Short mmCIF file of C-alpha atoms in Angstrom, two decimals:
data_model
loop_
_atom_site.label_atom_id
_atom_site.label_comp_id
_atom_site.label_asym_id
_atom_site.label_seq_id
_atom_site.Cartn_x
_atom_site.Cartn_y
_atom_site.Cartn_z
CA MET A 119 -29.94 -69.24 -21.48
CA ARG A 120 -28.91 -67.40 -24.43
CA LEU A 121 -30.30 -68.90 -27.76
CA THR A 122 -27.21 -69.80 -30.08
CA LEU A 123 -27.82 -69.36 -33.81
CA PRO A 124 -26.26 -71.14 -36.58
CA ARG A 125 -23.17 -69.57 -37.96
CA TRP A 126 -24.60 -68.96 -41.34
CA THR A 127 -27.20 -66.52 -39.87
CA GLY A 128 -24.51 -64.06 -39.35
CA THR A 129 -23.48 -63.56 -43.07
CA LEU A 130 -23.69 -60.35 -44.50
CA ALA A 131 -25.50 -61.88 -47.64
CA LEU A 132 -28.26 -63.28 -45.51
CA LYS A 133 -28.83 -59.94 -43.68
CA ALA A 134 -28.94 -58.00 -46.50
CA LEU A 135 -31.70 -60.41 -48.06
CA VAL A 136 -33.48 -60.36 -45.03
CA PHE A 137 -33.44 -56.85 -44.86
CA ILE A 138 -34.51 -56.32 -48.59
CA THR A 139 -37.30 -58.99 -48.13
CA VAL A 140 -38.77 -57.06 -45.10
CA MET A 141 -38.38 -53.77 -46.91
CA CYS A 142 -40.05 -55.07 -50.13
CA CYS A 143 -42.90 -56.76 -48.20
CA GLY A 144 -43.51 -53.62 -46.16
CA LEU A 145 -43.64 -51.39 -49.34
CA ALA A 146 -45.72 -54.15 -51.36
CA ALA A 147 -48.26 -54.17 -48.50
CA LEU A 148 -48.29 -50.09 -48.03
CA LEU A 149 -48.80 -49.55 -51.78
CA GLY A 150 -51.39 -52.53 -52.17
CA ILE A 151 -53.44 -51.10 -49.23
CA LEU A 152 -53.27 -47.82 -50.69
CA VAL A 153 -54.49 -49.04 -53.94
CA HIS A 154 -57.05 -51.23 -52.55
CA VAL A 155 -58.38 -48.48 -50.24
CA SER A 156 -58.53 -45.91 -53.35
CA VAL A 157 -60.34 -48.19 -55.71
CA THR A 158 -62.83 -49.58 -53.13
CA ASN A 159 -63.76 -45.93 -52.05
CA GLN A 160 -64.18 -44.91 -55.52
CA THR A 161 -66.38 -48.16 -56.62
CA VAL A 162 -68.30 -48.06 -53.46
CA GLY A 163 -68.62 -44.00 -54.08
CA GLN A 164 -69.91 -44.82 -57.35
CA ALA A 165 -72.45 -47.58 -56.41
CA ARG A 166 -73.69 -45.46 -53.56
CA ASP A 167 -74.41 -42.50 -55.63
CA LEU A 168 -76.49 -44.75 -58.26
CA ALA A 169 -78.51 -46.10 -55.36
CA LEU A 170 -79.20 -42.82 -53.80
CA SER A 171 -80.31 -41.49 -57.37
CA ARG A 172 -82.58 -44.42 -57.82
CA LEU A 173 -83.84 -43.90 -54.19
CA ALA A 174 -84.64 -40.13 -55.00
CA ASP A 175 -86.60 -41.42 -58.16
CA ALA A 176 -88.32 -43.99 -55.95
CA THR A 177 -89.06 -41.39 -53.33
CA SER A 178 -90.64 -39.06 -56.06
CA ALA A 179 -92.63 -42.02 -57.57
CA TYR A 180 -93.89 -43.12 -54.16
CA GLU A 181 -95.06 -39.52 -52.80
CA ALA A 182 -96.74 -39.30 -56.46
CA GLY A 183 -98.78 -42.42 -55.99
CA ASP A 184 -97.03 -43.90 -59.12
CA THR A 185 -95.84 -47.57 -59.25
CA LEU A 186 -92.20 -48.10 -57.87
CA LEU A 187 -89.79 -49.54 -60.50
CA PRO A 188 -88.36 -52.85 -59.99
CA GLY A 189 -85.62 -53.03 -57.08
CA ALA A 190 -87.62 -50.47 -55.15
CA GLY A 191 -90.24 -51.10 -52.45
CA VAL A 192 -91.24 -50.23 -48.70
CA ASP A 193 -89.69 -52.55 -46.28
CA PRO A 194 -88.54 -55.17 -48.87
CA PRO A 195 -87.44 -58.32 -47.57
CA GLY A 196 -83.65 -58.51 -46.79
CA LEU A 197 -83.59 -54.99 -45.67
CA PRO A 198 -80.43 -54.89 -43.31
CA ALA A 199 -82.06 -53.69 -39.54
CA SER A 200 -79.39 -51.24 -39.22
CA LEU A 201 -80.33 -49.32 -42.38
CA ARG A 202 -84.06 -49.80 -41.85
CA ALA A 203 -83.64 -48.33 -38.47
CA LEU A 204 -81.68 -45.41 -39.94
CA ALA A 205 -84.46 -44.76 -42.58
CA VAL A 206 -87.30 -44.96 -40.01
CA ALA A 207 -85.51 -42.33 -38.02
CA GLY A 208 -85.80 -39.93 -40.76
CA ASP A 209 -82.32 -40.20 -42.41
CA ARG A 210 -81.13 -41.70 -45.78
CA GLY A 211 -78.17 -44.22 -45.99
CA THR A 212 -76.79 -46.77 -47.91
CA MET A 213 -75.28 -50.36 -47.04
CA VAL A 214 -73.47 -53.13 -48.79
CA ALA A 215 -74.67 -56.64 -47.71
CA ASP A 216 -75.46 -59.94 -49.06
CA HIS A 217 -78.82 -60.39 -50.76
CA GLU A 218 -80.00 -63.67 -52.01
CA GLY A 219 -76.46 -64.82 -52.17
CA ARG A 220 -74.90 -61.64 -53.88
CA PRO A 221 -73.38 -58.59 -53.06
CA THR A 222 -75.98 -55.81 -52.97
CA MET A 223 -75.87 -52.07 -52.19
CA TRP A 224 -78.70 -50.91 -50.38
CA ALA A 225 -80.19 -47.52 -50.07
CA ALA A 226 -83.08 -46.55 -47.81
CA GLY A 227 -85.11 -43.58 -46.76
CA PRO A 228 -88.23 -42.74 -44.81
CA ALA A 229 -91.58 -43.38 -45.81
CA ASP A 230 -94.83 -42.82 -44.20
CA GLY A 231 -95.33 -44.13 -40.70
CA ASP A 232 -92.70 -46.41 -39.24
CA ARG A 233 -91.88 -47.90 -42.69
CA ALA A 234 -88.83 -47.41 -45.00
CA LEU A 235 -88.61 -46.92 -48.67
CA ALA A 236 -85.49 -48.78 -49.89
CA VAL A 237 -83.96 -49.64 -53.31
CA VAL A 238 -81.28 -52.48 -54.19
CA VAL A 239 -78.64 -52.13 -56.55
CA ASP A 240 -76.61 -55.17 -57.65
CA TYR A 241 -72.95 -54.85 -56.46
CA SER A 242 -71.61 -58.24 -58.04
CA GLN A 243 -69.56 -56.65 -60.76
CA GLN A 244 -67.97 -54.06 -58.35
CA ALA A 245 -67.13 -56.73 -55.96
CA ARG A 246 -65.48 -58.82 -58.59
CA THR A 247 -63.57 -55.84 -59.84
CA ILE A 248 -62.22 -55.55 -56.34
CA ASN A 249 -61.25 -59.00 -55.72
CA ALA A 250 -59.61 -59.35 -59.26
CA LEU A 251 -57.58 -56.15 -58.16
CA ASP A 252 -56.52 -57.64 -54.93
CA ARG A 253 -55.25 -60.76 -56.73
CA ALA A 254 -53.38 -58.49 -59.39
CA ILE A 255 -52.00 -56.54 -56.27
CA LEU A 256 -50.85 -59.80 -54.88
CA TRP A 257 -49.11 -61.40 -57.72
CA SER A 258 -47.53 -58.26 -59.00
CA SER A 259 -46.25 -57.66 -55.32
CA ALA A 260 -44.81 -61.32 -55.42
CA LEU A 261 -43.17 -60.74 -58.83
CA ALA A 262 -41.60 -57.40 -57.57
CA ILE A 263 -40.36 -59.13 -54.56
CA GLY A 264 -38.86 -61.93 -56.35
CA ALA A 265 -37.40 -59.78 -58.89
CA THR A 266 -35.89 -57.19 -56.47
CA LEU A 267 -34.44 -60.19 -54.33
CA LEU A 268 -32.81 -61.56 -57.39
CA VAL A 269 -31.32 -58.23 -58.26
CA GLY A 270 -30.32 -57.87 -54.47
CA ALA A 271 -28.78 -61.19 -54.34
CA PHE A 272 -26.56 -60.47 -57.30
CA ALA A 273 -25.39 -57.21 -56.08
CA VAL A 274 -24.77 -58.25 -52.58
CA THR A 275 -23.27 -61.25 -53.57
CA ARG A 276 -20.51 -59.48 -55.78
CA VAL A 277 -19.86 -57.40 -52.69
CA THR A 278 -19.39 -60.19 -50.32
CA ARG A 279 -17.25 -62.07 -53.19
CA ARG A 280 -14.96 -59.07 -52.76
CA LEU A 281 -15.21 -59.08 -49.03
CA HIS A 282 -14.26 -62.67 -48.95
CA ALA A 283 -11.22 -62.35 -51.43
CA THR A 284 -10.04 -59.42 -49.21
CA ALA A 285 -10.56 -61.73 -46.03
CA ARG A 286 -8.53 -64.47 -47.59
CA VAL A 287 -5.76 -62.17 -48.48
CA ALA A 288 -5.43 -60.83 -44.99
CA ARG A 289 -5.23 -64.42 -43.61
CA ARG A 290 -2.56 -65.12 -46.06
CA ILE A 291 -0.68 -62.03 -45.01
CA SER A 292 -1.19 -63.11 -41.36
CA GLY A 293 0.34 -66.58 -42.22
CA GLY A 294 3.47 -65.01 -43.55
CA ASP A 295 2.77 -64.51 -47.36
CA LEU A 296 3.65 -60.68 -47.66
CA ASP A 297 3.35 -60.92 -51.32
CA ALA A 298 -0.30 -61.59 -50.91
CA ARG A 299 -2.56 -58.67 -52.55
CA VAL A 300 -6.09 -57.98 -53.25
CA ASP A 301 -5.32 -55.99 -56.33
CA ASP A 302 -8.89 -54.71 -56.72
CA PRO A 303 -9.16 -53.21 -60.12
CA ARG A 304 -11.11 -50.07 -58.78
CA THR A 305 -8.05 -49.14 -56.54
CA LYS A 306 -6.10 -48.77 -59.76
CA ASP A 307 -8.47 -46.90 -61.93
CA PRO A 308 -9.01 -43.63 -60.37
CA THR A 309 -11.73 -42.91 -62.91
CA ARG A 310 -13.80 -45.38 -61.57
CA PRO A 311 -16.06 -44.89 -58.61
CA GLN A 312 -14.38 -46.08 -55.45
CA ASP A 313 -16.69 -47.86 -52.91
CA GLU A 314 -16.18 -48.99 -49.27
CA VAL A 315 -14.79 -52.43 -50.20
CA ALA A 316 -12.46 -50.87 -52.66
CA ALA A 317 -11.05 -48.62 -49.87
CA VAL A 318 -10.45 -51.59 -47.42
CA ALA A 319 -8.78 -53.44 -50.08
CA GLY A 320 -6.78 -50.51 -50.89
CA ALA A 321 -5.62 -49.94 -47.32
CA LEU A 322 -4.97 -53.74 -46.92
CA ASP A 323 -2.58 -53.76 -50.00
CA SER A 324 -0.93 -50.61 -48.68
CA MET A 325 -0.64 -52.04 -45.21
CA ALA A 326 0.84 -55.39 -46.63
CA ALA A 327 3.30 -53.42 -48.69
CA SER A 328 4.49 -51.28 -45.85
CA LEU A 329 4.93 -54.26 -43.76
CA GLN A 330 6.82 -56.23 -46.39
CA GLY A 331 9.25 -53.28 -46.79
CA LYS A 332 9.85 -53.03 -43.17
CA LEU A 333 10.43 -56.95 -42.66
CA LEU A 334 12.47 -56.90 -45.60
CA SER A 335 14.59 -54.01 -44.17
CA GLU A 336 14.76 -55.87 -40.89
CA GLN A 337 15.92 -59.14 -42.55
CA ARG A 338 18.60 -57.36 -44.55
CA PHE A 339 19.72 -55.59 -41.44
CA THR A 340 20.09 -58.67 -39.52
CA ALA A 341 21.94 -60.51 -42.36
CA ASP A 342 24.14 -57.45 -42.75
CA VAL A 343 25.04 -57.36 -39.03
CA ALA A 344 25.72 -61.14 -38.61
CA HIS A 345 27.91 -61.04 -41.81
CA GLU A 346 29.74 -58.22 -40.54
CA LEU A 347 30.30 -59.63 -37.14
CA ARG A 348 31.70 -62.96 -38.69
CA THR A 349 35.05 -61.54 -39.65
CA PRO A 350 35.86 -59.83 -36.49
CA LEU A 351 34.69 -62.71 -34.26
CA THR A 352 36.77 -65.09 -36.24
CA GLY A 353 39.87 -62.90 -35.52
CA LEU A 354 38.79 -62.59 -31.84
CA HIS A 355 38.46 -66.32 -31.49
CA ALA A 356 41.90 -67.03 -33.04
CA ALA A 357 43.30 -64.29 -30.55
CA ALA A 358 41.61 -65.98 -27.82
CA GLU A 359 43.12 -69.28 -28.60
CA LEU A 360 46.70 -67.59 -28.32
CA LEU A 361 46.00 -66.35 -24.58
CA PRO A 362 47.82 -68.26 -21.76
CA PRO A 363 45.77 -70.77 -19.73
CA GLY A 364 43.62 -69.30 -16.88
CA ARG A 365 40.34 -68.27 -15.77
CA PRO A 366 40.37 -64.76 -17.63
CA THR A 367 41.11 -66.97 -20.73
CA GLU A 368 38.27 -69.32 -20.13
CA LEU A 369 35.85 -66.38 -19.80
CA VAL A 370 37.07 -64.80 -22.94
CA ARG A 371 36.73 -67.99 -24.93
CA ASP A 372 33.19 -68.75 -23.41
CA ARG A 373 31.96 -65.29 -24.36
CA VAL A 374 33.53 -65.42 -27.91
CA ALA A 375 31.75 -68.73 -28.20
CA ALA A 376 28.54 -67.30 -27.26
CA LEU A 377 28.84 -64.46 -29.65
CA ARG A 378 29.78 -66.98 -32.40
CA THR A 379 26.63 -68.99 -31.70
CA LEU A 380 24.45 -66.02 -31.73
CA THR A 381 26.01 -64.69 -35.02
CA GLU A 382 25.21 -68.20 -36.76
CA ASP A 383 21.82 -68.05 -35.20
CA LEU A 384 21.14 -64.58 -36.70
CA LEU A 385 22.36 -65.67 -40.40
CA GLU A 386 19.99 -68.87 -39.96
CA ILE A 387 17.13 -66.80 -39.03
CA SER A 388 17.84 -64.31 -41.98
CA ARG A 389 18.06 -67.26 -44.45
CA LEU A 390 14.81 -68.77 -42.95
CA ASP A 391 13.10 -65.25 -43.24
CA THR A 392 13.85 -65.29 -47.08
CA GLY A 393 11.43 -68.09 -47.35
CA ARG A 394 13.78 -69.66 -50.03
CA GLU A 395 14.94 -72.70 -48.17
CA ARG A 396 15.07 -75.93 -50.08
CA LEU A 397 14.60 -79.27 -48.50
CA ASP A 398 16.89 -82.26 -48.87
CA LEU A 399 14.43 -84.98 -48.43
CA ASP A 400 15.60 -88.56 -47.40
CA ALA A 401 14.17 -91.59 -45.52
CA VAL A 402 14.75 -91.01 -41.78
CA PRO A 403 14.12 -93.51 -39.00
CA LEU A 404 12.69 -91.24 -36.41
CA GLY A 405 13.46 -93.26 -33.38
CA ALA A 406 17.19 -93.65 -34.19
CA LEU A 407 17.50 -90.14 -35.32
CA ALA A 408 16.09 -88.91 -31.82
CA GLU A 409 18.45 -91.04 -29.97
CA ARG A 410 21.20 -89.73 -32.08
CA VAL A 411 20.17 -86.09 -31.28
CA VAL A 412 20.27 -86.72 -27.59
CA ARG A 413 23.72 -88.51 -27.74
CA ALA A 414 25.14 -85.27 -29.59
CA SER A 415 23.65 -82.92 -27.14
CA GLY A 416 25.44 -84.45 -24.24
CA THR A 417 22.50 -83.97 -21.89
CA ASP A 418 21.00 -86.37 -19.47
CA THR A 419 17.52 -86.95 -21.47
CA GLU A 420 15.37 -89.90 -21.42
CA VAL A 421 14.53 -91.17 -24.90
CA ARG A 422 11.29 -93.14 -25.17
CA VAL A 423 10.42 -94.79 -28.59
CA VAL A 424 6.61 -95.69 -28.35
CA ARG A 425 6.48 -96.44 -32.27
CA SER A 426 9.03 -95.55 -34.40
CA VAL A 427 8.43 -95.10 -38.36
CA VAL A 428 10.40 -93.98 -41.38
CA VAL A 429 9.62 -90.43 -42.64
CA GLU A 430 10.58 -88.50 -45.74
CA THR A 431 12.13 -85.47 -44.55
CA ASP A 432 15.10 -83.19 -44.23
CA ARG A 433 17.46 -84.99 -41.87
CA ARG A 434 19.66 -81.91 -41.08
CA ARG A 435 16.73 -79.60 -40.24
CA LEU A 436 14.89 -82.17 -38.14
CA GLU A 437 18.04 -82.80 -36.18
CA ARG A 438 18.53 -79.09 -35.52
CA VAL A 439 14.66 -78.81 -34.44
CA LEU A 440 14.95 -81.63 -31.90
CA GLY A 441 18.34 -80.26 -30.83
CA ASN A 442 17.03 -76.97 -30.25
CA LEU A 443 14.09 -78.19 -28.21
CA VAL A 444 16.26 -80.56 -26.10
CA ALA A 445 18.68 -77.73 -25.28
CA ASN A 446 15.95 -75.36 -24.32
CA ALA A 447 14.35 -77.92 -21.89
CA HIS A 448 17.62 -78.31 -20.37
CA ARG A 449 18.63 -74.37 -20.48
CA HIS A 450 15.31 -73.09 -19.10
CA GLY A 451 13.49 -76.26 -17.53
CA ARG A 452 14.54 -78.76 -14.98
CA THR A 453 15.20 -82.41 -14.99
CA PRO A 454 14.04 -84.99 -15.68
CA VAL A 455 13.76 -84.19 -19.48
CA SER A 456 12.43 -86.88 -21.91
CA LEU A 457 12.02 -87.06 -25.62
CA THR A 458 9.21 -89.30 -26.72
CA VAL A 459 8.83 -90.77 -30.34
CA ASP A 460 5.17 -92.09 -31.04
CA GLY A 461 4.69 -92.41 -34.92
CA ALA A 462 5.21 -89.20 -36.52
CA MET A 463 4.82 -86.99 -33.42
CA VAL A 464 7.82 -86.19 -31.24
CA THR A 465 7.35 -84.79 -27.58
CA VAL A 466 9.92 -83.01 -25.57
CA ARG A 467 8.90 -82.30 -21.93
CA ASP A 468 10.92 -80.87 -19.06
CA HIS A 469 9.66 -80.41 -15.36
CA GLY A 470 10.36 -76.76 -14.80
CA ASP A 471 8.28 -73.66 -14.66
CA GLY A 472 6.60 -73.98 -17.93
CA TYR A 473 6.52 -71.86 -21.00
CA PRO A 474 5.69 -68.14 -20.57
CA GLU A 475 1.96 -67.43 -21.47
CA TYR A 476 2.83 -65.14 -24.36
CA LEU A 477 4.80 -68.09 -25.89
CA VAL A 478 1.94 -70.59 -25.52
CA GLU A 479 -0.42 -68.08 -26.98
CA HIS A 480 1.43 -66.44 -29.75
CA GLY A 481 4.60 -68.70 -30.32
CA PRO A 482 8.38 -67.60 -29.53
CA GLN A 483 9.33 -64.27 -30.20
CA ARG A 484 12.80 -63.29 -30.77
CA PHE A 485 15.15 -61.84 -28.00
CA ARG A 486 12.04 -62.04 -25.48
CA THR A 487 12.76 -63.84 -22.29
CA GLU A 488 10.67 -63.41 -19.06
CA GLY A 489 10.98 -64.79 -15.48
CA GLY A 490 14.92 -64.28 -15.48
CA ALA A 491 15.38 -66.72 -17.96
CA LYS A 492 18.81 -66.98 -19.68
CA GLY A 493 19.82 -67.13 -23.24
CA HIS A 494 19.31 -64.74 -26.46
CA GLY A 495 15.75 -66.19 -27.05
CA LEU A 496 16.56 -67.52 -30.73
CA GLY A 497 16.56 -71.31 -30.12
CA LEU A 498 12.78 -71.85 -30.24
CA THR A 499 12.32 -69.28 -33.02
CA ILE A 500 14.71 -71.08 -35.16
CA ALA A 501 12.99 -74.57 -34.34
CA VAL A 502 9.75 -72.95 -35.43
CA GLY A 503 11.26 -71.67 -38.65
CA GLN A 504 12.80 -74.83 -39.46
CA ALA A 505 9.81 -76.83 -38.65
CA GLU A 506 7.88 -74.82 -41.26
CA VAL A 507 10.46 -75.63 -43.81
CA LEU A 508 9.79 -79.09 -43.07
CA GLY A 509 5.99 -78.65 -43.35
CA ALA A 510 5.49 -79.86 -39.78
CA GLU A 511 3.58 -78.41 -36.99
CA LEU A 512 5.35 -77.27 -33.86
CA SER A 513 3.19 -76.64 -30.74
CA PHE A 514 3.80 -75.40 -27.02
CA ARG A 515 1.84 -76.01 -24.11
CA ASN A 516 2.21 -76.50 -20.35
CA ALA A 517 1.57 -79.78 -18.75
CA ILE A 518 -1.10 -79.93 -16.01
CA ASP A 519 1.31 -81.18 -13.43
CA GLY A 520 4.03 -78.80 -14.32
CA GLY A 521 6.66 -78.44 -17.07
CA ALA A 522 6.87 -77.27 -20.59
CA VAL A 523 5.82 -79.48 -23.45
CA ALA A 524 6.85 -78.95 -27.18
CA VAL A 525 4.92 -81.28 -29.59
CA LEU A 526 6.47 -81.87 -33.03
CA THR A 527 4.16 -83.27 -35.72
CA LEU A 528 5.57 -84.33 -39.08
CA ARG A 529 3.34 -84.51 -41.88
CA GLY A 530 3.31 -86.64 -44.93
CA SER A 531 3.16 -90.49 -45.28
CA PRO A 532 5.35 -92.16 -42.55
CA HIS A 533 6.45 -95.75 -43.34
CA PRO A 534 6.59 -98.24 -40.41
#
């Protein structure tokens, strides 16, 4: 079973601080060990030289039969057994050991017979110096690590703040706000050094500007085409009305009506794309409005009002959304089709094959249909756009037992 870590453990700031901490601790430990070993070797070497010098003086005095100085003696008590064995074997050596509760430097050499001549040198001062050095190394390492962490946290936080700002702008752009820009000052001043975050911010701003330009061109093209089509379609419609009755006339009138509907849909989408639509708010009884939409559609749609509320919304736009959902359910689904009002939530369901997978995952896309579906693919797109203007949420899913389900959730404060 894989261990799941908290989300905050994946942040860049935490990873950077952990890396800085590990590196500082490792560097402090390495330098501390080097300093400790160097100073200890120097201190022990000085004490050893002193002890060996005194041992040489004691050996000369012992061989001359003179009285040994204080701190020197033959097989003195406390002499380490390993050092005595070395001396008895004919070699000289030194050793640091505790003697009478104090650190002591011993030096021993051979005497006559199986005895050892040894001198003892007080090592307390040197031991205190090494201990004080170790404490100083620990305190200075702690201070250095703390200072480095503060500086590192400040530097990393500046970078992560810029990254978070860039991420927020990217989310705004993906949400449809194409005017959003990072505007990193480093990208505007070529004399300032350009880091990787500035490069990402500049690339995001360039992408947003390019995307905005292309979408604006597309919107202008759509609006221009729709406007240009209205005039000839009006003349075509008038001419179709003058045709003699008959099946060919009905076919012409039907296709002209379809073209007029498509043109009006394109104009409506171009207005929605501008993002400048204004709401005409009014108190709307949701249950009564749903029943009126179904009657106007002329379809066999069951209306269920579980709980009706009065909402502050744009009546015309809400009727447009519900009308498109009901029309889409009858055009692309199968009966029975139902419209359910439960508080501020309206659900439209059919019993057909359900929505295509791409629509459930990404929402409706213009002029895209699958599975032999009929229509020009703008009805649900307009419904989504009008729902966004209303500040409502429109979601699509497929029922478990079959059929497409569209759920419109109106926001705000409904009044019962």
